[in-house]
Coordinates of C-alpha atoms in Angstrom, one line a residue:
Chain N
X208 CA 0.2 0.3 0.0
X209 CA 1.2 3.5 -0.8
X210 CA 1.5 6.1 1.6
X211 CA -1.1 7.9 -0.6
X212 CA -3.7 5.1 -0.1
X213 CA -3.3 5.0 3.5
X214 CA -5.6 7.5 3.7
X215 CA -8.6 5.7 2.1
X216 CA -8.9 3.5 4.9
X217 CA -9.7 6.3 7.1
X218 CA -13.4 6.6 6.4
X219 CA -14.2 3.1 7.0
X220 CA -12.0 3.4 10.4
X221 CA -13.6 6.7 11.5
X222 CA -17.2 5.1 10.8
X223 CA -15.6 1.6 12.9
X224 CA -15.4 4.2 16.0
X225 CA -18.4 5.9 15.8
X226 CA -20.9 3.4 15.4
X227 CA -18.9 -0.3 17.2
X228 CA -16.6 1.8 19.9
X229 CA -18.1 4.8 21.1
X230 CA -21.5 2.7 21.7
X231 CA -19.2 -0.2 23.2
X232 CA -17.8 2.7 25.7
X233 CA -20.9 4.3 26.4
X234 CA -22.1 0.4 27.3
X235 CA -18.9 0.5 29.7
X236 CA -19.8 3.8 31.5
X237 CA -23.4 3.1 31.9
X238 CA -22.4 -0.5 33.8
X239 CA -19.6 1.5 35.8
X240 CA -20.7 4.7 36.6
X241 CA -23.9 6.1 38.0
X242 CA -23.1 9.1 38.4
X243 CA -19.7 7.7 40.3
X244 CA -17.7 4.8 39.8
X245 CA -19.4 2.0 40.9
X246 CA -19.2 -2.3 40.5
X247 CA -23.2 -2.6 42.1
X248 CA -24.4 -4.0 39.2
X249 CA -21.9 -6.5 38.9
X250 CA -22.4 -7.6 42.3
X251 CA -26.3 -7.8 41.7
X252 CA -25.3 -10.3 38.5
X253 CA -23.0 -12.6 40.2
X254 CA -24.9 -12.3 43.7
X255 CA -28.1 -13.7 42.4
X256 CA -28.4 -17.3 41.0
X257 CA -31.2 -16.3 38.9
X258 CA -29.5 -14.5 36.4
X259 CA -26.3 -17.0 36.5
X260 CA -28.5 -19.5 35.7
X261 CA -29.9 -18.0 32.9
X262 CA -26.8 -17.2 32.0
X263 CA -25.6 -20.7 31.5
X264 CA -28.6 -21.8 29.8
X265 CA -28.1 -19.1 27.3
X266 CA -24.2 -20.3 26.5
X267 CA -26.3 -23.8 26.5
X268 CA -29.1 -23.0 24.3
X269 CA -26.3 -21.2 21.3
X270 CA -23.9 -23.8 21.7
X271 CA -26.7 -26.4 20.6
X272 CA -28.4 -24.8 18.6
X273 CA -24.7 -24.0 16.9
X274 CA -23.9 -27.0 16.6
X275 CA -27.3 -28.5 15.2
X276 CA -26.7 -25.8 12.6
X277 CA -23.3 -27.3 11.9
X278 CA -24.5 -31.1 11.6
X279 CA -27.7 -30.1 9.3
X280 CA -26.4 -27.0 6.9
X281 CA -23.2 -28.8 6.4
X282 CA -24.5 -31.9 4.6
X283 CA -26.6 -28.9 3.0
X284 CA -23.6 -27.2 1.7
X285 CA -22.3 -30.3 0.7
X286 CA -25.1 -31.2 -1.5
X287 CA -25.7 -28.4 -3.4
X288 CA -22.1 -27.6 -4.1
X289 CA -22.0 -31.0 -5.4
X290 CA -24.7 -30.4 -8.2
X291 CA -24.3 -29.3 -11.4
X292 CA -23.5 -25.7 -11.5
X293 CA -26.7 -24.6 -13.2
X294 CA -28.6 -25.9 -10.4
X295 CA -26.9 -24.2 -7.6
X296 CA -28.4 -20.9 -7.9
X297 CA -32.1 -22.3 -7.6
X298 CA -30.7 -24.3 -4.8
X299 CA -29.1 -21.4 -2.8
X300 CA -32.3 -19.4 -3.6
X301 CA -34.6 -21.7 -2.1
X302 CA -31.9 -21.9 1.1
X303 CA -32.3 -18.0 1.4
X304 CA -36.1 -17.5 0.9
X305 CA -37.1 -18.2 4.6
X306 CA -34.0 -15.5 5.4
X307 CA -36.3 -12.9 3.8
X308 CA -39.3 -13.7 6.2
X309 CA -39.4 -11.6 9.5
X310 CA -38.1 -13.8 12.7
X311 CA -41.6 -12.5 14.0
X312 CA -43.8 -14.4 11.2
X313 CA -41.6 -17.8 11.5
X314 CA -41.8 -17.7 14.8
X315 CA -45.8 -17.4 15.0
X316 CA -45.6 -20.2 12.0
X317 CA -43.7 -22.5 14.5
X318 CA -47.1 -21.9 16.8
X319 CA -49.2 -23.0 14.4
X320 CA -47.3 -26.2 13.7
X321 CA -46.4 -27.0 17.0
X322 CA -49.5 -26.1 19.1
X323 CA -51.6 -28.7 21.0
X324 CA -54.2 -28.3 18.0
X325 CA -52.0 -27.7 15.3
X326 CA -50.8 -29.4 12.1
X327 CA -48.0 -31.6 13.7
X328 CA -50.1 -32.8 16.4
X329 CA -53.4 -33.2 13.8
X330 CA -51.2 -35.4 11.5
X331 CA -50.2 -37.8 14.1
X332 CA -53.6 -38.2 15.8
X333 CA -55.2 -38.7 12.0
X334 CA -52.1 -41.7 11.6
X335 CA -52.9 -43.0 14.7
X336 CA -49.7 -42.3 16.4
X337 CA -50.6 -41.1 19.4
X338 CA -54.0 -40.9 21.0
X339 CA -53.8 -37.6 22.8
X340 CA -52.2 -34.4 21.9
X341 CA -48.8 -34.1 22.6
X342 CA -47.5 -30.7 24.2
X343 CA -44.5 -29.4 22.1
X344 CA -45.5 -25.7 21.8
X345 CA -44.3 -23.8 24.9
X346 CA -41.2 -26.3 25.8
X347 CA -37.3 -25.8 25.4
X348 CA -38.1 -28.5 22.0
X349 CA -39.9 -25.6 20.2
X350 CA -37.3 -23.1 21.1
X351 CA -34.5 -25.1 19.6
X352 CA -36.5 -26.2 16.7
X353 CA -37.6 -22.3 16.1
X354 CA -33.7 -21.1 16.4
X355 CA -32.3 -23.6 13.9
X356 CA -35.2 -23.1 11.4
X357 CA -34.3 -19.4 11.8
X358 CA -30.4 -19.6 11.8
X359 CA -30.0 -22.9 9.5
X360 CA -29.4 -20.7 6.2
X361 CA -26.8 -18.7 7.8
X362 CA -25.1 -21.9 8.4
X363 CA -25.3 -23.0 4.7
X364 CA -24.2 -20.2 3.0
X365 CA -21.4 -20.0 5.2
X366 CA -20.4 -23.3 4.4
X367 CA -21.1 -23.1 0.9
X368 CA -19.0 -20.3 0.4
X369 CA -15.7 -22.0 1.6
X370 CA -16.4 -24.9 -0.4
X371 CA -16.6 -23.0 -3.5
X372 CA -13.2 -21.9 -2.5
X373 CA -11.6 -25.7 -2.7
X374 CA -9.5 -26.6 -5.7
X375 CA -11.7 -29.8 -6.5
X376 CA -9.0 -30.8 -8.3
X377 CA -7.3 -32.0 -5.4
X378 CA -10.5 -34.3 -4.5
X379 CA -10.1 -35.9 -7.9
X380 CA -6.1 -36.2 -7.6
X381 CA -6.6 -37.9 -4.3
X382 CA -9.2 -40.4 -6.0
X383 CA -6.8 -40.9 -8.5
X384 CA -3.8 -42.0 -6.0
X385 CA -6.5 -44.6 -5.1
X386 CA -8.0 -43.2 -2.4
X387 CA -12.1 -43.9 -1.7
X388 CA -14.8 -41.4 -1.9
X389 CA -15.4 -41.2 2.1
X390 CA -11.1 -41.6 2.2
X391 CA -11.1 -38.4 -0.2
X392 CA -14.1 -36.6 1.6
X393 CA -12.0 -37.2 5.0
X394 CA -8.7 -36.0 4.5
X395 CA -9.2 -33.9 1.7
X396 CA -12.2 -31.8 1.4
X397 CA -13.2 -31.8 5.2
X398 CA -9.9 -30.3 6.4
X399 CA -10.2 -27.7 3.7
X400 CA -13.7 -27.1 4.4
X401 CA -13.9 -27.1 8.5
X402 CA -12.5 -23.4 8.8
X403 CA -15.9 -22.3 7.0
X404 CA -17.5 -24.6 8.9
X405 CA -16.6 -23.3 12.2
X406 CA -16.6 -19.6 11.0
X407 CA -20.4 -21.0 10.6
X408 CA -20.5 -22.1 13.6
X409 CA -19.3 -18.8 15.5
X410 CA -21.5 -16.7 14.1
X411 CA -24.7 -18.8 14.8
X412 CA -23.3 -19.0 18.3
X413 CA -23.2 -15.2 18.6
X414 CA -26.3 -14.7 17.3
X415 CA -28.2 -17.4 19.2
X416 CA -26.6 -15.1 22.2
X417 CA -28.9 -12.2 21.5
X418 CA -32.0 -14.6 20.9
X419 CA -35.1 -13.2 22.8
X420 CA -38.2 -13.2 20.9
X421 CA -38.1 -16.9 20.1
X422 CA -37.9 -18.2 23.3
X423 CA -40.5 -15.5 24.5
X424 CA -42.8 -16.6 22.1
X425 CA -42.6 -20.5 22.1
X426 CA -40.7 -21.2 25.3
X427 CA -41.4 -22.8 28.2
X428 CA -41.1 -20.9 31.7
X429 CA -37.6 -22.0 32.4
X430 CA -36.2 -20.6 29.1
X431 CA -35.6 -17.5 29.0
X432 CA -32.6 -16.3 27.7
X433 CA -30.1 -13.1 28.8
X434 CA -31.9 -11.0 26.1
X435 CA -35.3 -11.3 27.7
X436 CA -33.7 -10.3 31.2
X437 CA -31.8 -7.2 29.1
X438 CA -35.0 -6.4 27.2
X439 CA -37.1 -6.3 30.7
X440 CA -34.5 -4.2 32.2
X441 CA -33.7 -1.4 29.3
X442 CA -37.6 -1.4 29.8
X443 CA -37.8 -0.7 33.0
X444 CA -35.2 2.3 32.4
X445 CA -32.5 0.0 35.0
X446 CA -30.0 0.9 31.8
X447 CA -27.3 0.5 34.3
X448 CA -27.7 -3.2 34.9
X449 CA -29.0 -3.9 31.6
X450 CA -25.3 -2.6 30.4
X451 CA -23.3 -4.7 32.8
X452 CA -25.4 -7.7 31.7
X453 CA -24.6 -7.4 28.1
X454 CA -20.7 -6.8 29.6
X455 CA -21.0 -9.9 31.4
X456 CA -22.2 -11.3 27.5
X457 CA -19.7 -9.6 25.4
X458 CA -16.6 -11.0 27.8
X459 CA -18.0 -14.6 27.9
X460 CA -18.2 -14.3 23.7
X461 CA -14.9 -12.9 23.5
X462 CA -13.3 -15.7 25.1
X463 CA -15.1 -18.3 23.7
X464 CA -14.4 -17.5 20.4
X465 CA -10.6 -17.1 21.1
X466 CA -10.7 -20.7 22.5
X467 CA -12.3 -21.7 19.8
X468 CA -9.7 -19.6 17.7
X469 CA -6.9 -21.7 19.7
X470 CA -8.4 -24.7 19.3
X471 CA -8.7 -24.5 15.6
X472 CA -5.6 -23.0 14.8
X473 CA -3.6 -25.9 17.1
X474 CA -5.8 -28.9 14.9
X475 CA -6.5 -26.9 11.2
X476 CA -3.8 -26.5 8.9
X477 CA -1.9 -30.0 9.5
X478 CA -4.1 -32.3 7.6
X479 CA -0.8 -34.4 6.9
X480 CA -0.3 -34.8 10.3
X481 CA -3.5 -35.9 10.6
X482 CA -3.4 -39.2 7.9
X483 CA -0.4 -40.1 9.3
Chain K
X191 CA -3.1 28.7 10.0
X192 CA -3.2 25.1 9.5
X193 CA -4.3 24.4 13.2
X194 CA -7.4 27.4 12.7
X195 CA -8.1 25.5 9.2
X196 CA -8.7 22.4 11.2
X197 CA -10.5 23.8 14.2
X198 CA -13.1 25.4 12.0
X199 CA -13.6 22.3 9.8
X200 CA -14.2 20.3 13.0
X201 CA -16.5 22.8 14.3
X202 CA -18.1 22.8 10.9
X203 CA -18.8 19.0 10.9
X204 CA -19.7 19.2 14.5
X205 CA -22.4 21.9 14.0
X206 CA -23.8 20.3 11.1
X207 CA -26.1 17.4 12.4
X208 CA -26.9 19.5 15.0
X209 CA -28.5 22.4 12.4
X210 CA -30.2 19.1 10.6
X211 CA -31.9 18.3 13.8
X212 CA -33.4 21.7 14.4
X213 CA -34.7 21.8 11.1
X214 CA -36.2 18.9 11.9
X215 CA -38.1 20.2 15.1
X216 CA -39.2 22.9 14.4
X217 CA -42.1 21.4 11.9
X218 CA -44.7 24.2 14.1
X219 CA -47.8 22.3 12.0
X220 CA -47.2 18.6 13.4
X221 CA -48.0 17.0 16.4
X222 CA -45.8 13.9 17.3
X223 CA -47.9 11.1 19.2
X224 CA -46.6 8.3 20.6
X225 CA -48.5 5.3 20.6
X226 CA -48.8 1.6 19.9
X227 CA -49.3 1.6 16.2
X228 CA -51.2 -1.4 14.6
X229 CA -55.0 -1.4 14.6
X230 CA -55.4 0.9 17.5
X231 CA -53.7 3.6 15.6
X232 CA -55.8 3.1 12.2
X233 CA -59.0 3.6 14.7
X234 CA -57.7 6.7 16.4
X235 CA -56.6 8.1 13.0
X236 CA -60.1 7.7 11.4
X237 CA -62.0 8.8 14.5
X238 CA -59.9 11.8 16.0
X239 CA -56.6 12.4 14.3
X240 CA -57.9 13.4 10.4
X241 CA -61.1 15.2 12.2
X242 CA -58.2 17.0 14.4
X243 CA -56.2 18.1 11.0
X244 CA -59.1 19.2 9.6
X245 CA -60.3 21.4 12.2
X246 CA -56.9 23.0 13.3
X247 CA -54.6 22.6 10.2
X248 CA -52.3 20.6 12.6
X249 CA -51.1 17.5 11.4
X250 CA -50.7 14.4 13.4
X251 CA -47.6 11.9 13.3
X252 CA -48.7 9.0 14.8
X253 CA -45.4 6.8 15.9
X254 CA -45.5 3.0 16.4
X255 CA -43.6 2.8 19.6
X256 CA -42.5 0.3 22.3
X257 CA -40.9 0.4 25.8
X258 CA -41.9 4.4 26.0
X259 CA -40.2 5.2 29.3
X260 CA -37.0 3.8 28.1
X261 CA -36.9 6.1 25.4
X262 CA -38.3 8.8 27.0
X263 CA -35.3 8.4 29.2
X264 CA -33.3 8.9 26.4
X265 CA -34.8 12.1 25.2
X266 CA -34.1 13.7 28.7
X267 CA -30.7 12.7 28.8
X268 CA -29.8 13.9 25.5
X269 CA -32.1 17.2 25.3
X270 CA -33.8 16.4 22.4
X271 CA -37.1 15.5 22.9
X272 CA -38.9 14.0 19.9
X273 CA -41.9 13.4 21.2
X274 CA -44.8 16.1 21.9
X275 CA -47.5 13.9 23.5
X276 CA -47.1 9.9 24.5
X277 CA -49.6 7.2 25.6
X278 CA -47.8 5.5 28.8
X279 CA -48.8 2.4 30.4
X280 CA -49.5 2.7 34.0
X281 CA -45.4 1.6 35.3
X282 CA -44.3 3.9 32.3
X283 CA -46.4 6.9 33.6
X284 CA -45.0 6.3 36.9
X285 CA -41.8 6.5 35.9
X286 CA -41.5 9.3 34.0
X287 CA -44.0 11.4 36.4
X288 CA -41.7 10.3 39.4
X289 CA -38.6 11.8 37.0
X290 CA -40.7 14.7 36.1
X291 CA -40.4 14.4 32.5
X292 CA -44.0 15.5 31.6
X293 CA -45.5 18.9 31.6
X294 CA -48.8 19.6 33.9
X295 CA -51.9 19.9 32.2
X296 CA -54.0 23.0 32.1
X297 CA -57.1 21.6 32.9
X298 CA -59.1 24.7 31.9
X299 CA -57.9 23.8 28.2
X300 CA -57.8 20.3 28.5
X301 CA -61.3 19.7 30.2
X302 CA -63.3 22.8 30.2
X303 CA -66.6 21.5 31.3
X304 CA -65.3 19.2 33.7
X305 CA -66.8 16.3 31.8
X306 CA -64.1 13.8 33.6
X307 CA -64.3 12.1 36.7
X308 CA -61.6 13.1 39.3
X309 CA -59.2 9.6 38.6
X310 CA -58.5 10.8 35.0
X311 CA -57.5 14.5 35.6
X312 CA -53.8 13.9 37.0
X313 CA -51.7 16.9 37.4
X314 CA -49.0 15.9 34.5
X315 CA -51.4 13.2 32.1
X316 CA -55.0 12.1 31.6
X317 CA -56.8 9.0 31.3
X318 CA -57.6 8.8 27.6
X319 CA -58.3 4.7 27.7
X320 CA -58.4 2.0 29.9
X321 CA -57.7 -2.0 29.4
X322 CA -58.4 -4.8 32.1
X323 CA -56.5 -8.2 32.3
X324 CA -59.6 -10.5 33.4
X325 CA -59.8 -14.2 33.3
X326 CA -60.7 -15.6 30.0
X327 CA -62.8 -19.1 29.6
X328 CA -63.4 -21.3 26.9
X329 CA -67.1 -22.3 28.0
X330 CA -67.4 -25.1 26.0
X331 CA -64.7 -26.5 28.4
X332 CA -66.2 -26.1 31.4
X333 CA -67.6 -29.3 33.2
X334 CA -71.1 -29.9 32.7
X335 CA -73.4 -27.4 34.7
X336 CA -70.4 -25.1 36.2
X337 CA -69.5 -22.1 35.7
X338 CA -66.1 -20.2 36.9
X339 CA -66.7 -16.9 38.2
X340 CA -63.4 -15.8 39.9
X341 CA -59.6 -16.1 40.5
X342 CA -60.5 -19.0 43.4
X343 CA -62.2 -21.1 40.5
X344 CA -59.1 -20.6 38.0
X345 CA -57.5 -22.0 41.4
X346 CA -59.8 -24.8 41.4
X347 CA -58.4 -27.4 39.4
X348 CA -60.2 -29.9 40.7
X349 CA -63.8 -28.8 40.0
X350 CA -62.6 -27.2 36.6
X351 CA -59.6 -29.4 35.1
X352 CA -58.1 -28.3 32.1
X353 CA -54.9 -26.5 31.0
X354 CA -54.2 -22.7 32.0
X355 CA -52.5 -20.1 31.0
X356 CA -51.1 -16.8 32.7
X357 CA -48.9 -14.0 31.5
X358 CA -45.6 -14.4 32.1
X359 CA -45.3 -11.1 34.1
X360 CA -45.6 -10.4 38.1
X361 CA -47.6 -7.7 38.1
X362 CA -51.0 -9.0 37.5
X363 CA -50.3 -12.5 39.1
X364 CA -49.4 -11.3 42.7
X365 CA -52.6 -9.7 43.1
X366 CA -54.6 -12.7 41.5
X367 CA -52.8 -15.0 43.6
X368 CA -54.3 -13.0 46.4
X369 CA -57.3 -12.6 45.5
X370 CA -57.6 -16.7 44.6
X371 CA -56.7 -17.0 48.5
X372 CA -59.4 -14.8 49.7
X373 CA -58.0 -11.6 50.3
X374 CA -60.5 -8.3 49.5
X375 CA -59.5 -6.7 46.7
X376 CA -59.4 -3.1 49.0
X377 CA -56.3 -5.2 50.9
X378 CA -54.0 -6.1 48.0
X379 CA -51.6 -3.4 47.8
X380 CA -51.0 -2.9 51.6
X381 CA -50.4 -6.7 51.8
X382 CA -48.3 -6.9 48.8
X383 CA -46.1 -4.3 50.0
X384 CA -45.2 -7.1 53.2
X385 CA -42.8 -9.4 52.9
X386 CA -45.7 -11.6 54.5
X387 CA -48.2 -10.3 51.7
X388 CA -45.5 -11.6 48.7
X389 CA -45.0 -15.2 50.3
X390 CA -48.5 -15.2 50.4
X391 CA -49.3 -14.7 46.6
X392 CA -46.0 -16.9 45.9
X393 CA -47.6 -19.8 47.8
X394 CA -50.5 -19.9 46.1
X395 CA -48.8 -19.5 42.4
X396 CA -46.4 -22.4 43.7
X397 CA -50.4 -24.4 44.2
X398 CA -51.2 -23.6 40.5
X399 CA -47.8 -23.5 38.3
X400 CA -48.0 -27.5 37.9
X401 CA -51.3 -26.6 35.7
X402 CA -49.8 -23.6 33.8
X403 CA -49.0 -25.0 30.5
X404 CA -48.0 -21.8 29.0
X405 CA -47.0 -18.2 30.1
X406 CA -47.5 -16.2 27.5
X407 CA -45.5 -12.8 26.6
X408 CA -47.8 -11.1 24.2
X409 CA -51.5 -9.9 24.2
X410 CA -51.9 -12.1 20.7
X411 CA -50.8 -15.2 22.9
X412 CA -54.3 -15.5 25.0
X413 CA -56.3 -15.3 21.9
X414 CA -54.4 -17.8 19.7
X415 CA -54.0 -20.4 22.8
X416 CA -58.2 -20.2 23.2
X417 CA -58.8 -20.7 19.8
X418 CA -56.4 -23.3 19.2
X419 CA -57.4 -25.5 22.4
X420 CA -53.9 -24.9 23.4
X421 CA -55.4 -23.8 26.9
X422 CA -58.7 -23.2 28.4
X423 CA -58.6 -20.6 31.0
X424 CA -56.2 -17.9 30.9
X425 CA -55.6 -14.4 31.6
X426 CA -56.1 -12.2 29.0
X427 CA -56.6 -8.2 27.9
X428 CA -60.4 -7.8 27.8
X429 CA -60.2 -6.1 24.2
X430 CA -58.5 -9.3 22.6
X431 CA -61.7 -11.1 23.9
X432 CA -64.1 -9.2 22.9
X433 CA -62.2 -9.8 18.9
X434 CA -62.1 -13.5 19.3
X435 CA -66.0 -13.5 20.3
X436 CA -66.6 -11.8 17.0
X437 CA -64.7 -14.2 15.3
X438 CA -67.0 -17.2 16.6
X439 CA -65.0 -18.6 19.4
X440 CA -67.1 -19.5 22.6
X441 CA -65.1 -17.4 25.4
X442 CA -66.4 -15.9 28.0
X443 CA -64.7 -12.7 30.0
X444 CA -64.9 -12.4 33.6
X445 CA -64.7 -9.2 35.4
X446 CA -64.8 -10.4 39.3
X447 CA -61.1 -10.0 40.2
X448 CA -60.2 -8.1 36.7
X449 CA -57.3 -6.1 37.0
X450 CA -57.8 -2.7 35.5
X451 CA -55.4 -0.3 34.0
X452 CA -55.4 3.2 32.8
X453 CA -53.9 4.2 29.6
X454 CA -52.3 7.8 30.3
X455 CA -51.8 10.5 27.4
X456 CA -49.1 13.2 28.7
X457 CA -47.3 16.0 27.3
X458 CA -43.4 15.6 27.5
X459 CA -41.3 18.1 28.6
X460 CA -39.4 20.1 26.5
X461 CA -42.3 19.9 23.5
X462 CA -43.0 23.1 21.7
X463 CA -46.5 22.1 20.8
X464 CA -47.8 22.6 24.3
X465 CA -50.9 24.3 23.3
X466 CA -51.6 22.4 20.3
X467 CA -51.4 19.2 22.6
X468 CA -53.9 20.6 25.1
X469 CA -56.4 21.2 22.0
X470 CA -55.6 16.9 21.1
X471 CA -56.2 16.0 24.4
X472 CA -59.6 18.2 24.7
X473 CA -60.9 16.2 21.6
X474 CA -59.6 13.3 22.9
X475 CA -60.9 13.5 26.3
X476 CA -64.2 15.0 26.1
X477 CA -66.1 13.9 22.7
X478 CA -68.5 11.8 24.6
X479 CA -69.8 10.2 20.9
X480 CA -66.6 9.9 19.4
X481 CA -65.2 8.3 22.6
X482 CA -68.3 5.8 22.5
X483 CA -67.4 4.8 18.9
X484 CA -64.0 4.3 19.7
X485 CA -64.8 1.9 23.0
X486 CA -66.9 0.4 20.5
X487 CA -64.7 -0.6 17.9
X488 CA -61.3 -1.4 20.1
X489 CA -63.5 -2.3 23.9
X490 CA -60.6 -0.2 25.4
X491 CA -63.3 2.7 26.3
X492 CA -62.3 6.6 28.1
X493 CA -63.2 7.4 31.9
X494 CA -65.8 9.8 30.4
X495 CA -69.3 8.6 31.3
X496 CA -71.6 10.2 29.2
X497 CA -70.2 7.8 26.3
X498 CA -72.5 4.8 28.1
X499 CA -75.4 7.6 26.3
X500 CA -74.3 6.3 23.1
X501 CA -73.7 2.9 23.4
X502 CA -76.3 0.1 23.4
X503 CA -76.4 -1.8 26.9
X504 CA -75.5 -4.7 25.1
X505 CA -71.9 -3.0 23.9
X506 CA -71.4 -1.3 27.1
X507 CA -72.1 -4.5 29.3
X508 CA -69.0 -5.6 27.6
X509 CA -66.4 -3.2 28.2
X510 CA -63.9 -2.5 31.7
X511 CA -65.4 1.1 32.6
X512 CA -69.0 -0.1 32.8
X513 CA -70.8 0.5 36.1
X514 CA -71.2 -3.3 36.9
X515 CA -67.7 -4.4 35.9
X516 CA -66.0 -1.7 37.8
X517 CA -67.7 -2.8 40.7
X518 CA -66.2 -6.1 40.7
X519 CA -62.4 -5.3 39.4
X520 CA -59.3 -3.2 41.2
X521 CA -57.6 -0.6 39.8
X522 CA -54.0 -2.1 39.3
X523 CA -51.7 0.6 41.1
X524 CA -49.3 1.9 38.8
X525 CA -46.8 3.5 41.5
X526 CA -47.0 0.5 44.1
X527 CA -45.3 -1.3 41.1
X528 CA -42.8 1.5 40.0
X529 CA -41.7 1.3 43.3
X530 CA -41.4 -2.6 43.6
X531 CA -41.1 -3.8 39.9
X532 CA -37.2 -4.5 40.3
X533 CA -37.2 -6.5 43.3
X534 CA -40.7 -8.5 42.8
X535 CA -39.5 -9.2 38.9
X536 CA -36.3 -11.0 40.2
X537 CA -38.1 -12.8 42.9
X538 CA -40.4 -13.8 39.9
X539 CA -37.6 -15.0 37.3
X540 CA -36.0 -16.8 40.1
X541 CA -39.9 -18.3 40.9
X542 CA -40.3 -19.0 37.1
X543 CA -36.8 -21.0 36.8
X544 CA -37.8 -23.3 39.8

């Protein structure tokens, strides 16, 4: 980069500063000053078991949703990327369509499907598989199903774009050298696409941490996420406590992602060592 | 030399957004009203906003908003009032009023003929509508020959078996629990101000907890749940049940022990539209004929007694402020909740996770 070009990054830098750094700094100020320096909000968070159990639940839900999306989304992306090129735009389009619908609409749609007199119970009763309606709505299961359905397209897209960058000649080379399809996939394709898959996992994990509409609408009484708690506190004008919870969430996310990166750099990029 | 130029540039850059903000704020012919949007806003537009513009030439900018106390706090901190008038829930009103964010109302202008009862004429707000959290019952799910009549019946799972719903909210449910336990309506808030009273309410809630299949969070949910048969009995907002009945679902409203809540309209500190705001309030508050039409359409009536003169007995009997219904309900104590909400909600959240 020439010295003249260096200035072209300034607008982007200024934008990041105004739109990201300043708000984060304000959140820290809100949590720590009232108006004098205080740790009351953090003491309240760590002093009451309710907030910690909701926080643990949030991390658990995010982990399960991200993992489920990975297990479903990765094969979907693999399927699309191995189709003839003329079919791929249509298949990708089908994956993307649900993303254009509001989360609220998709959540209400799940209420119609999972309800006591909903489509699924109706079908099961008609087929004679059950005799009384199952309680599916207002359970943790409903939260997982709805969140996975809402976030899955993001996983498919992330995996797909990583997979399209893989030189398929390498897979063919492995086959020519005598590797079976499973072996070629495991030792060539999988390691090369794993970074994209992990990126997808991390994105879904982070997005899940902020969910609050879905658990409020289809979850049971134990399914509150930290987002629900933050919304309540904001509505009540307790911004200090809301900010403190946001900071704890941010810190936990950064630590977890740093750990993930560390693990990834340790185990990725070394397919040759792995195969010996 | 360069230093000065830079400083000038900085000042210019900083002044720019302020100047633009000023230009937007100075529209003297528009009154910005923060409401809740949706179907309610459509009815408001037809009955009040358009006629107001025709009569005065002042446009109404009706905004669909939520968490209005929080939004007001943001405006007050930044010193930039962007709403002239706001509709406030009881707790939002209590927060805004105790923080001094509302302009005192000149009642000689808002209600010159003194038509409204005193409960509707507050120092810094007017009650423009009312709604109730009531017990809603699917009448076809009741046992033969039985009728649910009170919160005590809701708690009686032996006489009235069936899935139940309650709002995931500490407000209302503590009151309902005490009523179910035989507490008099007048004593609820005195009792809830004590630890024993709160313990007693939670002990009652412990009993009903295993029978609640759904803890609703949005007003549309109990309606959906009753229509779908997800629950047979649930707390709900009265206006929603009126709509459900209109759709032919056999649902009854039990007014006994209902929680009546005023919906407040207030003028926001920092507005330069105080005159227009008073004029708008006068139209909302004192026109009995329009108030009757409004109540017929949305079932959230004003406190104007004269509105019942313009309603059929049948339509009137379905409204929260009808004298017969007023007699059996209690009024949610907004100041109590503004003071105790934080502590009690924490306990509620803990209790929900148990």
